Coordinates of C-alpha atoms and ligand atoms in Angstrom, one line a residue:
M192 CA 27.8 107.3 4.5
R193 CA 26.5 104.1 1.6
D194 CA 27.6 101.7 5.0
E195 CA 25.5 103.5 7.5
K196 CA 24.2 100.9 9.7
S197 CA 27.3 99.1 10.8
T198 CA 29.4 102.5 10.0
R199 CA 30.6 104.6 13.5
I200 CA 33.6 104.6 15.8
E201 CA 34.7 101.5 16.7
H202 CA 37.2 102.9 19.5
I203 CA 39.0 105.2 20.5
G204 CA 43.0 104.4 21.2
V205 CA 45.1 105.7 23.0
A206 CA 49.1 104.9 23.4
V207 CA 49.6 104.7 27.2
N208 CA 52.8 103.7 29.0
R209 CA 51.3 101.2 31.2
I210 CA 47.4 99.8 31.0
E211 CA 48.6 98.7 34.7
E212 CA 48.9 102.5 35.0
A213 CA 46.5 103.8 32.7
L214 CA 43.1 102.2 34.2
A215 CA 43.5 103.9 36.8
F216 CA 42.5 107.4 35.2
W217 CA 39.8 105.4 32.8
R218 CA 38.9 102.5 34.5
D219 CA 39.5 103.2 38.6
A220 CA 38.2 107.3 38.7
L221 CA 36.2 107.3 35.8
G222 CA 34.5 104.1 36.7
L223 CA 34.6 102.2 33.1
E224 CA 34.6 98.7 33.2
L225 CA 37.4 96.7 31.7
A226 CA 36.0 94.6 29.2
H227 CA 39.5 92.7 28.5
V228 CA 42.8 92.4 27.8
E229 CA 44.8 90.7 25.1
E230 CA 47.9 90.6 22.9
V231 CA 48.4 91.6 19.6
A232 CA 51.9 90.1 18.3
D233 CA 51.0 91.6 14.5
Q234 CA 51.4 94.5 16.0
R235 CA 53.7 94.3 19.0
V236 CA 50.8 95.2 21.5
R237 CA 49.1 95.1 24.0
V238 CA 45.2 97.0 24.4
A239 CA 43.1 96.7 27.3
M240 CA 39.5 97.1 26.3
L241 CA 37.1 99.3 27.4
P242 CA 33.3 99.9 26.8
I243 CA 31.7 103.5 27.2
G244 CA 29.0 103.7 25.9
E245 CA 28.4 102.2 21.7
T246 CA 31.9 102.2 21.2
R247 CA 35.2 102.1 23.3
I248 CA 38.4 102.7 24.5
E249 CA 41.4 100.7 23.6
L250 CA 43.9 101.0 26.0
I251 CA 47.8 100.5 23.7
E252 CA 51.2 99.6 25.3
A253 CA 53.8 98.1 23.5
S254 CA 55.5 94.9 24.2
D255 CA 58.8 95.6 23.0
T256 CA 61.0 98.8 22.5
E257 CA 60.4 98.1 18.3
S258 CA 56.7 98.7 18.7
P259 CA 54.6 101.3 16.6
I260 CA 53.4 102.2 20.1
A261 CA 57.0 102.7 22.1
K262 CA 58.7 104.8 18.9
F263 CA 54.7 106.9 19.1
I264 CA 55.1 107.3 22.6
A265 CA 59.1 107.5 22.4
K266 CA 58.2 110.7 19.4
R267 CA 54.6 112.1 20.7
G268 CA 54.4 111.3 24.6
P269 CA 50.8 109.0 25.5
G270 CA 48.1 110.5 24.4
I271 CA 45.6 109.9 21.3
H272 CA 46.3 107.1 18.9
H273 CA 43.9 106.7 16.9
I274 CA 39.9 106.7 15.3
A275 CA 38.7 102.9 14.7
V276 CA 36.2 103.3 11.8
R277 CA 33.9 100.4 11.7
V278 CA 33.1 99.0 8.2
G279 CA 30.7 96.4 7.5
D280 CA 33.2 95.0 4.1
I281 CA 36.5 97.0 4.8
R282 CA 38.0 95.4 1.5
T283 CA 34.5 97.6 0.0
A284 CA 36.2 100.2 2.3
L285 CA 40.2 100.2 0.5
A286 CA 39.2 99.6 -3.1
R287 CA 37.1 102.9 -2.4
L288 CA 39.7 104.8 -0.7
K289 CA 42.6 103.5 -2.9
E290 CA 40.6 104.5 -6.1
R291 CA 40.7 108.2 -4.5
G292 CA 43.7 108.1 -4.1
V293 CA 44.3 107.8 -0.3
R294 CA 47.5 106.7 0.9
L295 CA 46.8 103.6 3.1
I296 CA 49.3 101.7 5.8
D297 CA 47.7 98.8 4.8
E298 CA 46.7 97.7 1.1
E299 CA 45.4 95.1 2.8
P300 CA 43.3 93.8 6.3
R301 CA 45.1 92.1 8.9
I302 CA 43.7 90.7 11.7
G303 CA 44.1 92.9 14.2
A304 CA 42.2 92.4 17.9
D305 CA 39.6 90.4 18.6
G306 CA 39.8 88.7 15.1
C307 CA 38.3 92.1 13.8
S308 CA 40.2 92.3 10.3
I309 CA 42.0 96.5 10.6
A310 CA 43.6 98.9 7.9
F311 CA 45.4 101.8 8.6
I312 CA 44.9 104.3 6.7
H313 CA 48.0 107.2 6.9
P314 CA 48.0 110.4 8.5
S315 CA 48.6 112.2 5.6
A316 CA 45.9 111.1 3.9
T317 CA 43.4 112.0 6.7
G318 CA 45.0 115.6 7.8
G319 CA 46.6 114.2 10.7
V320 CA 44.2 111.6 12.1
L321 CA 45.2 108.0 11.7
I322 CA 42.3 105.8 11.1
E323 CA 41.5 102.2 11.4
L324 CA 39.4 99.9 9.8
V325 CA 37.4 97.5 11.7
E326 CA 35.1 95.0 10.2
R327 CA 33.8 93.0 13.2
A328 CA 35.0 88.8 13.2
E329 CA 31.0 88.3 13.2
R330 CA 27.9 89.7 13.7
K331 CA 27.4 93.0 11.8
S332 CA 25.1 94.9 13.9
Ligands
ZN525 ZN1 42.5 100.7 17.4

């Protein structure tokens, strides 16, 4: 990777029916700390972030029945939804993928949780794993 310093697993997205119920396992039983809960209107979801080492678990709950998460759960049930990879510069990353003919869900970055720039890569191009690229809003550690 050209961007070794900033590239890492930003978070693992887990689709859940209800965040409050999922916290009974992730927070109460497993012992992770709940950093924050946030509504991402653009994606029709509520997300809860729980730091775990250098990365985070992102619990994702649909905020209406048309949400992509509602459709995912209806089809496949709750479970791992995506892996988010942090990149230093999301436009450069998207350009590189496009150049290689990788099928993208988002050709242009949009704003996700925490005010980050995000874009999804189509699972048909990745061997079945939905990948989210994330560029942090402020500091790029
Ligand atoms: Zn995510």
